[in-house]
PDB file of C-alpha atoms and ligand atoms in Angstrom:
ATOM      1  CA  MET F   1       0.000   0.000   0.000  1.00 96.00           C
ATOM      2  CA  PHE F   2       1.227   3.439  -0.947  1.00 98.00           C
ATOM      3  CA  ILE F   3      -0.003   6.420   1.105  1.00 98.00           C
ATOM      4  CA  SER F   4       0.819  10.081   0.520  1.00 98.00           C
ATOM      5  CA  PHE F   5       0.216  13.124   2.693  1.00 98.00           C
ATOM      6  CA  GLU F   6      -0.520  16.506   1.161  1.00 98.00           C
ATOM      7  CA  GLY F   7      -1.350  19.979   2.398  1.00 97.00           C
ATOM      8  CA  ILE F   8      -0.316  23.602   2.149  1.00 96.00           C
ATOM      9  CA  ASP F   9       2.673  24.802   4.147  1.00 91.00           C
ATOM     10  CA  GLY F  10       1.563  25.186   7.752  1.00 91.00           C
ATOM     11  CA  SER F  11      -1.248  22.633   7.455  1.00 95.00           C
ATOM     12  CA  GLY F  12       0.311  20.468  10.146  1.00 94.00           C
ATOM     13  CA  LYS F  13       1.122  17.775   7.597  1.00 96.00           C
ATOM     14  CA  GLY F  14       4.614  17.173   8.962  1.00 95.00           C
ATOM     15  CA  THR F  15       3.331  16.639  12.508  1.00 96.00           C
ATOM     16  CA  GLN F  16       0.634  14.292  11.272  1.00 98.00           C
ATOM     17  CA  VAL F  17       3.091  12.229   9.248  1.00 98.00           C
ATOM     18  CA  SER F  18       5.224  11.799  12.395  1.00 98.00           C
ATOM     19  CA  LEU F  19       2.257  10.866  14.564  1.00 98.00           C
ATOM     20  CA  PHE F  20       1.084   8.373  11.968  1.00 98.00           C
ATOM     21  CA  MET F  21       4.519   6.773  11.746  1.00 98.00           C
ATOM     22  CA  ASP F  22       4.648   6.504  15.555  1.00 98.00           C
ATOM     23  CA  TYR F  23       1.304   4.735  15.393  1.00 98.00           C
ATOM     24  CA  LEU F  24       2.566   2.298  12.733  1.00 98.00           C
ATOM     25  CA  SER F  25       5.706   1.558  14.737  1.00 98.00           C
ATOM     26  CA  LYS F  26       3.685   0.833  17.860  1.00 98.00           C
ATOM     27  CA  LYS F  27       1.469  -1.509  15.831  1.00 96.00           C
ATOM     28  CA  GLY F  28       4.539  -3.254  14.453  1.00 96.00           C
ATOM     29  CA  VAL F  29       3.723  -2.321  10.851  1.00 95.00           C
ATOM     30  CA  ASP F  30       6.785  -2.302   8.624  1.00 95.00           C
ATOM     31  CA  PHE F  31       6.923   0.828   6.456  1.00 97.00           C
ATOM     32  CA  VAL F  32       9.218   2.956   4.341  1.00 98.00           C
ATOM     33  CA  TYR F  33       9.124   6.742   4.711  1.00 98.00           C
ATOM     34  CA  VAL F  34       9.928   9.074   1.836  1.00 98.00           C
ATOM     35  CA  ARG F  35       9.787  12.821   1.569  1.00 96.00           C
ATOM     36  CA  GLU F  36       9.707  15.046  -1.437  1.00 92.00           C
ATOM     37  CA  PRO F  37      11.935  16.449  -2.639  1.00 91.00           C
ATOM     38  CA  GLY F  38      14.539  14.050  -1.256  1.00 93.00           C
ATOM     39  CA  SER F  39      14.878  10.463  -0.074  1.00 96.00           C
ATOM     40  CA  THR F  40      17.780   9.570  -2.366  1.00 97.00           C
ATOM     41  CA  PRO F  41      21.266  11.133  -2.397  1.00 97.00           C
ATOM     42  CA  LEU F  42      20.333  12.900  -5.647  1.00 97.00           C
ATOM     43  CA  GLY F  43      16.979  13.971  -4.249  1.00 97.00           C
ATOM     44  CA  GLU F  44      18.495  15.479  -1.106  1.00 96.00           C
ATOM     45  CA  GLN F  45      20.874  17.563  -3.224  1.00 96.00           C
ATOM     46  CA  ILE F  46      17.958  18.753  -5.323  1.00 96.00           C
ATOM     47  CA  ARG F  47      16.086  19.590  -2.120  1.00 94.00           C
ATOM     48  CA  ASN F  48      18.835  21.944  -0.975  1.00 94.00           C
ATOM     49  CA  ILE F  49      18.907  23.707  -4.309  1.00 94.00           C
ATOM     50  CA  LEU F  50      15.144  24.058  -4.444  1.00 91.00           C
ATOM     51  CA  LEU F  51      14.606  25.316  -0.941  1.00 87.00           C
ATOM     52  CA  PHE F  52      17.508  27.705  -0.662  1.00 86.00           C
ATOM     53  CA  SER F  53      18.564  28.929  -4.122  1.00 85.00           C
ATOM     54  CA  GLN F  54      18.137  32.583  -4.933  1.00 82.00           C
ATOM     55  CA  GLU F  55      16.403  32.408  -8.273  1.00 90.00           C
ATOM     56  CA  ILE F  56      14.789  29.478 -10.099  1.00 93.00           C
ATOM     57  CA  THR F  57      12.343  29.824 -12.973  1.00 95.00           C
ATOM     58  CA  PRO F  58       9.014  28.014 -12.553  1.00 95.00           C
ATOM     59  CA  LYS F  59       9.891  25.542 -15.313  1.00 97.00           C
ATOM     60  CA  ALA F  60      13.297  24.756 -13.860  1.00 96.00           C
ATOM     61  CA  GLU F  61      11.688  24.336 -10.445  1.00 95.00           C
ATOM     62  CA  LEU F  62       9.118  21.867 -11.771  1.00 97.00           C
ATOM     63  CA  LEU F  63      11.714  19.816 -13.602  1.00 98.00           C
ATOM     64  CA  MET F  64      13.869  19.546 -10.487  1.00 97.00           C
ATOM     65  CA  PHE F  65      10.953  18.278  -8.419  1.00 97.00           C
ATOM     66  CA  LEU F  66      10.249  15.763 -11.157  1.00 98.00           C
ATOM     67  CA  ALA F  67      13.871  14.645 -11.358  1.00 98.00           C
ATOM     68  CA  SER F  68      13.867  14.018  -7.617  1.00 98.00           C
ATOM     69  CA  ARG F  69      10.577  12.125  -7.939  1.00 98.00           C
ATOM     70  CA  ALA F  70      11.746   9.946 -10.832  1.00 98.00           C
ATOM     71  CA  GLN F  71      14.850   8.912  -8.903  1.00 98.00           C
ATOM     72  CA  MET F  72      12.887   8.238  -5.731  1.00 98.00           C
ATOM     73  CA  VAL F  73      10.201   6.146  -7.421  1.00 98.00           C
ATOM     74  CA  GLU F  74      12.738   3.979  -9.214  1.00 98.00           C
ATOM     75  CA  ARG F  75      15.231   3.544  -6.386  1.00 98.00           C
ATOM     76  CA  VAL F  76      13.047   3.555  -3.272  1.00 98.00           C
ATOM     77  CA  VAL F  77       9.278   3.395  -3.787  1.00 98.00           C
ATOM     78  CA  LYS F  78       9.005   0.646  -6.404  1.00 98.00           C
ATOM     79  CA  PRO F  79      11.475  -1.683  -4.653  1.00 98.00           C
ATOM     80  CA  ALA F  80       9.612  -1.201  -1.346  1.00 98.00           C
ATOM     81  CA  LEU F  81       6.208  -1.878  -2.916  1.00 98.00           C
ATOM     82  CA  ALA F  82       7.646  -4.959  -4.636  1.00 97.00           C
ATOM     83  CA  LEU F  83       8.479  -6.283  -1.158  1.00 96.00           C
ATOM     84  CA  GLU F  84       4.865  -5.502  -0.147  1.00 95.00           C
ATOM     85  CA  LYS F  85       5.949  -2.835   2.284  1.00 96.00           C
ATOM     86  CA  LEU F  86       3.789   0.093   3.217  1.00 98.00           C
ATOM     87  CA  VAL F  87       5.188   3.320   1.744  1.00 98.00           C
ATOM     88  CA  ILE F  88       4.461   6.653   3.422  1.00 98.00           C
ATOM     89  CA  ALA F  89       5.200   9.708   1.295  1.00 98.00           C
ATOM     90  CA  ASP F  90       5.388  13.232   2.702  1.00 97.00           C
ATOM     91  CA  ARG F  91       4.208  14.949  -0.515  1.00 97.00           C
ATOM     92  CA  PHE F  92       4.058  13.336  -3.950  1.00 98.00           C
ATOM     93  CA  ILE F  93       2.554  14.024  -7.399  1.00 98.00           C
ATOM     94  CA  ASP F  94      -0.246  16.255  -6.120  1.00 98.00           C
ATOM     95  CA  SER F  95       2.197  18.804  -4.696  1.00 98.00           C
ATOM     96  CA  SER F  96       3.551  19.470  -8.177  1.00 98.00           C
ATOM     97  CA  VAL F  97       0.050  19.773  -9.613  1.00 98.00           C
ATOM     98  CA  ALA F  98      -1.021  22.206  -6.877  1.00 98.00           C
ATOM     99  CA  TYR F  99       2.163  24.298  -6.505  1.00 96.00           C
ATOM    100  CA  GLN F 100       3.709  24.294  -9.985  1.00 97.00           C
ATOM    101  CA  GLY F 101       0.728  23.383 -12.162  1.00 98.00           C
ATOM    102  CA  PHE F 102      -1.883  25.641 -10.618  1.00 98.00           C
ATOM    103  CA  ALA F 103      -0.309  28.187  -8.266  1.00 96.00           C
ATOM    104  CA  ARG F 104       2.702  28.894 -10.486  1.00 96.00           C
ATOM    105  CA  GLY F 105       0.503  28.676 -13.559  1.00 97.00           C
ATOM    106  CA  LEU F 106       2.397  26.071 -15.553  1.00 98.00           C
ATOM    107  CA  GLY F 107      -0.815  24.152 -16.240  1.00 98.00           C
ATOM    108  CA  VAL F 108      -2.494  21.387 -14.300  1.00 98.00           C
ATOM    109  CA  GLU F 109      -2.849  19.005 -17.244  1.00 98.00           C
ATOM    110  CA  LEU F 110       0.765  19.465 -18.312  1.00 98.00           C
ATOM    111  CA  VAL F 111       2.038  18.720 -14.816  1.00 98.00           C
ATOM    112  CA  LYS F 112      -0.154  15.627 -14.559  1.00 98.00           C
ATOM    113  CA  LYS F 113       1.382  14.330 -17.795  1.00 98.00           C
ATOM    114  CA  LEU F 114       4.903  15.081 -16.635  1.00 98.00           C
ATOM    115  CA  ASN F 115       4.168  13.368 -13.325  1.00 98.00           C
ATOM    116  CA  ASP F 116       3.130  10.263 -15.246  1.00 98.00           C
ATOM    117  CA  PHE F 117       6.358  10.401 -17.206  1.00 98.00           C
ATOM    118  CA  ALA F 118       8.439  10.749 -14.034  1.00 98.00           C
ATOM    119  CA  THR F 119       6.675   8.013 -12.080  1.00 98.00           C
ATOM    120  CA  GLY F 120       5.716   5.634 -14.882  1.00 98.00           C
ATOM    121  CA  GLY F 121       2.103   6.293 -13.896  1.00 98.00           C
ATOM    122  CA  LEU F 122       2.471   5.244 -10.263  1.00 98.00           C
ATOM    123  CA  LYS F 123      -0.137   6.828  -7.981  1.00 98.00           C
ATOM    124  CA  PRO F 124      -0.745   6.455  -4.266  1.00 98.00           C
ATOM    125  CA  ASP F 125      -3.545   4.114  -3.211  1.00 97.00           C
ATOM    126  CA  LEU F 126      -4.568   6.642  -0.604  1.00 98.00           C
ATOM    127  CA  THR F 127      -3.837  10.354  -0.177  1.00 98.00           C
ATOM    128  CA  PHE F 128      -4.541  12.261   3.009  1.00 98.00           C
ATOM    129  CA  TYR F 129      -5.096  15.890   2.156  1.00 98.00           C
ATOM    130  CA  ILE F 130      -4.954  17.974   5.326  1.00 98.00           C
ATOM    131  CA  ASP F 131      -7.054  21.046   4.753  1.00 98.00           C
ATOM    132  CA  VAL F 132      -6.672  24.317   6.625  1.00 96.00           C
ATOM    133  CA  PRO F 133      -7.600  27.880   5.709  1.00 96.00           C
ATOM    134  CA  VAL F 134      -4.602  29.915   4.574  1.00 93.00           C
ATOM    135  CA  GLU F 135      -4.847  32.338   7.518  1.00 90.00           C
ATOM    136  CA  VAL F 136      -4.529  29.448   9.952  1.00 91.00           C
ATOM    137  CA  ALA F 137      -1.565  28.003   8.064  1.00 91.00           C
ATOM    138  CA  MET F 138       0.221  31.349   7.879  1.00 87.00           C
ATOM    139  CA  ALA F 139      -0.205  31.977  11.585  1.00 84.00           C
ATOM    140  CA  ARG F 140       1.386  28.601  12.373  1.00 82.00           C
ATOM    141  CA  LYS F 141       4.494  28.999  10.242  1.00 74.00           C
ATOM    142  CA  LYS F 142       7.477  30.722  11.795  1.00 65.00           C
ATOM    143  CA  HIS F 143      10.423  29.647   9.703  1.00 62.00           C
ATOM    144  CA  LEU F 144       9.788  30.077   5.992  1.00 60.00           C
ATOM    145  CA  ASP F 145      11.699  28.533   3.088  1.00 63.00           C
ATOM    146  CA  ARG F 146      11.823  29.969  -0.430  1.00 59.00           C
ATOM    147  CA  ILE F 147       8.517  28.594  -1.628  1.00 61.00           C
ATOM    148  CA  GLU F 148       6.772  29.449   1.622  1.00 63.00           C
ATOM    149  CA  THR F 149       7.651  33.129   1.354  1.00 66.00           C
ATOM    150  CA  GLU F 150       5.342  33.366  -1.659  1.00 75.00           C
ATOM    151  CA  GLY F 151       2.587  34.627   0.605  1.00 83.00           C
ATOM    152  CA  GLU F 152      -1.098  34.419   1.118  1.00 87.00           C
ATOM    153  CA  GLU F 153      -2.411  34.627  -2.425  1.00 92.00           C
ATOM    154  CA  PHE F 154      -0.072  31.886  -3.599  1.00 94.00           C
ATOM    155  CA  LEU F 155      -1.137  29.535  -0.822  1.00 94.00           C
ATOM    156  CA  MET F 156      -4.788  30.262  -1.535  1.00 96.00           C
ATOM    157  CA  LYS F 157      -4.226  29.009  -5.058  1.00 97.00           C
ATOM    158  CA  VAL F 158      -2.404  25.932  -3.787  1.00 97.00           C
ATOM    159  CA  ARG F 159      -5.300  25.152  -1.476  1.00 98.00           C
ATOM    160  CA  GLN F 160      -7.835  25.626  -4.248  1.00 98.00           C
ATOM    161  CA  ALA F 161      -5.889  23.251  -6.481  1.00 98.00           C
ATOM    162  CA  TYR F 162      -5.847  20.586  -3.769  1.00 98.00           C
ATOM    163  CA  LEU F 163      -9.581  20.943  -3.216  1.00 98.00           C
ATOM    164  CA  ASN F 164     -10.127  20.475  -6.961  1.00 98.00           C
ATOM    165  CA  LEU F 165      -8.003  17.317  -6.934  1.00 98.00           C
ATOM    166  CA  VAL F 166      -9.991  15.907  -4.020  1.00 98.00           C
ATOM    167  CA  LYS F 167     -13.195  16.411  -6.028  1.00 98.00           C
ATOM    168  CA  GLU F 168     -11.695  14.818  -9.137  1.00 98.00           C
ATOM    169  CA  GLU F 169     -10.452  11.701  -7.382  1.00 98.00           C
ATOM    170  CA  PRO F 170     -12.755  11.098  -4.414  1.00 97.00           C
ATOM    171  CA  LYS F 171     -11.702   7.457  -4.120  1.00 96.00           C
ATOM    172  CA  ARG F 172      -8.004   8.152  -3.699  1.00 98.00           C
ATOM    173  CA  PHE F 173      -8.282  11.262  -1.539  1.00 98.00           C
ATOM    174  CA  VAL F 174      -9.427  11.594   2.028  1.00 98.00           C
ATOM    175  CA  LEU F 175     -10.004  15.175   3.064  1.00 98.00           C
ATOM    176  CA  ILE F 176      -8.960  15.720   6.650  1.00 97.00           C
ATOM    177  CA  ASP F 177     -10.017  18.843   8.524  1.00 97.00           C
ATOM    178  CA  GLY F 178      -6.675  20.158   9.766  1.00 96.00           C
ATOM    179  CA  ASN F 179      -8.290  22.871  11.821  1.00 94.00           C
ATOM    180  CA  ALA F 180      -9.052  20.496  14.664  1.00 94.00           C
ATOM    181  CA  ASP F 181      -6.497  19.780  17.413  1.00 94.00           C
ATOM    182  CA  GLN F 182      -3.557  17.480  16.602  1.00 96.00           C
ATOM    183  CA  LEU F 183      -4.915  14.425  18.361  1.00 97.00           C
ATOM    184  CA  THR F 184      -8.332  14.643  16.705  1.00 97.00           C
ATOM    185  CA  VAL F 185      -6.710  14.972  13.289  1.00 98.00           C
ATOM    186  CA  HIS F 186      -4.423  12.034  14.059  1.00 98.00           C
ATOM    187  CA  ARG F 187      -7.306   9.818  15.168  1.00 98.00           C
ATOM    188  CA  LYS F 188      -9.224  10.560  11.994  1.00 98.00           C
ATOM    189  CA  ILE F 189      -6.218   9.585   9.867  1.00 98.00           C
ATOM    190  CA  VAL F 190      -5.780   6.317  11.759  1.00 98.00           C
ATOM    191  CA  GLU F 191      -9.480   5.539  11.455  1.00 97.00           C
ATOM    192  CA  GLU F 192      -9.452   6.039   7.669  1.00 97.00           C
ATOM    193  CA  PHE F 193      -6.266   4.019   7.308  1.00 97.00           C
ATOM    194  CA  GLU F 194      -7.627   1.099   9.298  1.00 96.00           C
ATOM    195  CA  LYS F 195     -10.864   1.135   7.298  1.00 94.00           C
ATOM    196  CA  ARG F 196      -8.928   0.724   4.064  1.00 91.00           C
ATOM    197  CA  ARG F 197      -6.425  -1.745   5.404  1.00 88.00           C
ATOM    198  CA  LYS F 198      -9.216  -4.066   6.439  1.00 74.00           C
ATOM    199  CA  GLY F 199     -11.378  -3.399   3.398  1.00 67.00           C
TER     200      GLY F 199
HETATM  201  P1  LIG S   1       7.996  20.269   2.610  1.00 67.14           P
HETATM  202  O1  LIG S   1       9.368  19.801   2.854  1.00 67.14           O
HETATM  203  O2  LIG S   1       6.879  19.303   2.683  1.00 67.14           O
HETATM  204  O3  LIG S   1       7.741  21.471   3.563  1.00 67.14           O
HETATM  205  P2  LIG S   1       6.806  21.493   4.805  1.00 67.14           P
HETATM  206  O4  LIG S   1       7.071  20.248   5.566  1.00 67.14           O
HETATM  207  O5  LIG S   1       7.250  22.745   5.495  1.00 67.14           O
HETATM  208  O6  LIG S   1       5.427  21.576   4.235  1.00 67.14           O
HETATM  209  O7  LIG S   1       7.916  20.954   1.182  1.00 67.14           O
HETATM  210  C1  LIG S   1       8.812  21.925   0.830  1.00 67.14           C
HETATM  211  C2  LIG S   1       8.219  22.882  -0.174  1.00 67.14           C
HETATM  212  O8  LIG S   1       8.259  22.320  -1.489  1.00 67.14           O
HETATM  213  C3  LIG S   1       6.789  23.232   0.104  1.00 67.14           C
HETATM  214  O9  LIG S   1       6.667  24.634   0.075  1.00 67.14           O
HETATM  215  C4  LIG S   1       6.033  22.640  -1.056  1.00 67.14           C
HETATM  216  C5  LIG S   1       7.037  22.583  -2.140  1.00 67.14           C
HETATM  217  N1  LIG S   1       6.805  21.569  -3.205  1.00 67.14           N
HETATM  218  C6  LIG S   1       6.428  21.992  -4.471  1.00 67.14           C
HETATM  219  O10 LIG S   1       6.277  23.191  -4.713  1.00 67.14           O
HETATM  220  N2  LIG S   1       6.266  21.063  -5.465  1.00 67.14           N
HETATM  221  C7  LIG S   1       6.462  19.726  -5.261  1.00 67.14           C
HETATM  222  O11 LIG S   1       6.306  18.914  -6.195  1.00 67.14           O
HETATM  223  C8  LIG S   1       6.847  19.307  -3.934  1.00 67.14           C
HETATM  224  C9  LIG S   1       7.063  17.859  -3.655  1.00 67.14           C
HETATM  225  C10 LIG S   1       6.994  20.253  -2.943  1.00 67.14           C
END
């Protein structure tokens, strides 16, 4: 099973991924964690460039995310799935659609196609989208990286794009209300996971 977590910066996604992995460990479930960009030596180098470089054009940015993804899918995700391990991804294809495709304006359909090229068409079985209003997310974030300094309007577009994706693929996505307290959000995620694992 392949599960991804998505959300705008400040949605609490990172915290929820950690809490979920703690839960899996306690249950004795074997899993592989990947984060995007990153998770391979090449991917981690790309991550540093992407988060801290001065100037990157939107197209160059997209192609670097995709390069990191292609490497990660081939070297980490596919081998783990072949061993029937659970894979937990902190961001995956939908981040590129929402951030680069929609918010940066490169085109949602184009990014979906390029995602397919990079991943060979691999999609998560389940995607938790943690939804919070932009004001809430902005208030939570203290340390901002390059993409996060884009501001309110940018994040509003990212959120809108995610909400569109949830509507388009209601079977893959589970919308989680990230406005609730951490434990409530965590419990909801576990509940949805267990439902699917059994079903
Ligand atoms: P991430 O490390 O998940 O940051 P955080 O944990 O603070 O949410 O993501 C880093 C940034 O990269 C984030 O602003 C979203 C952005 N991003 C894209 O723009 N496109 C992508 O394809 C991916 C994977 C991430």
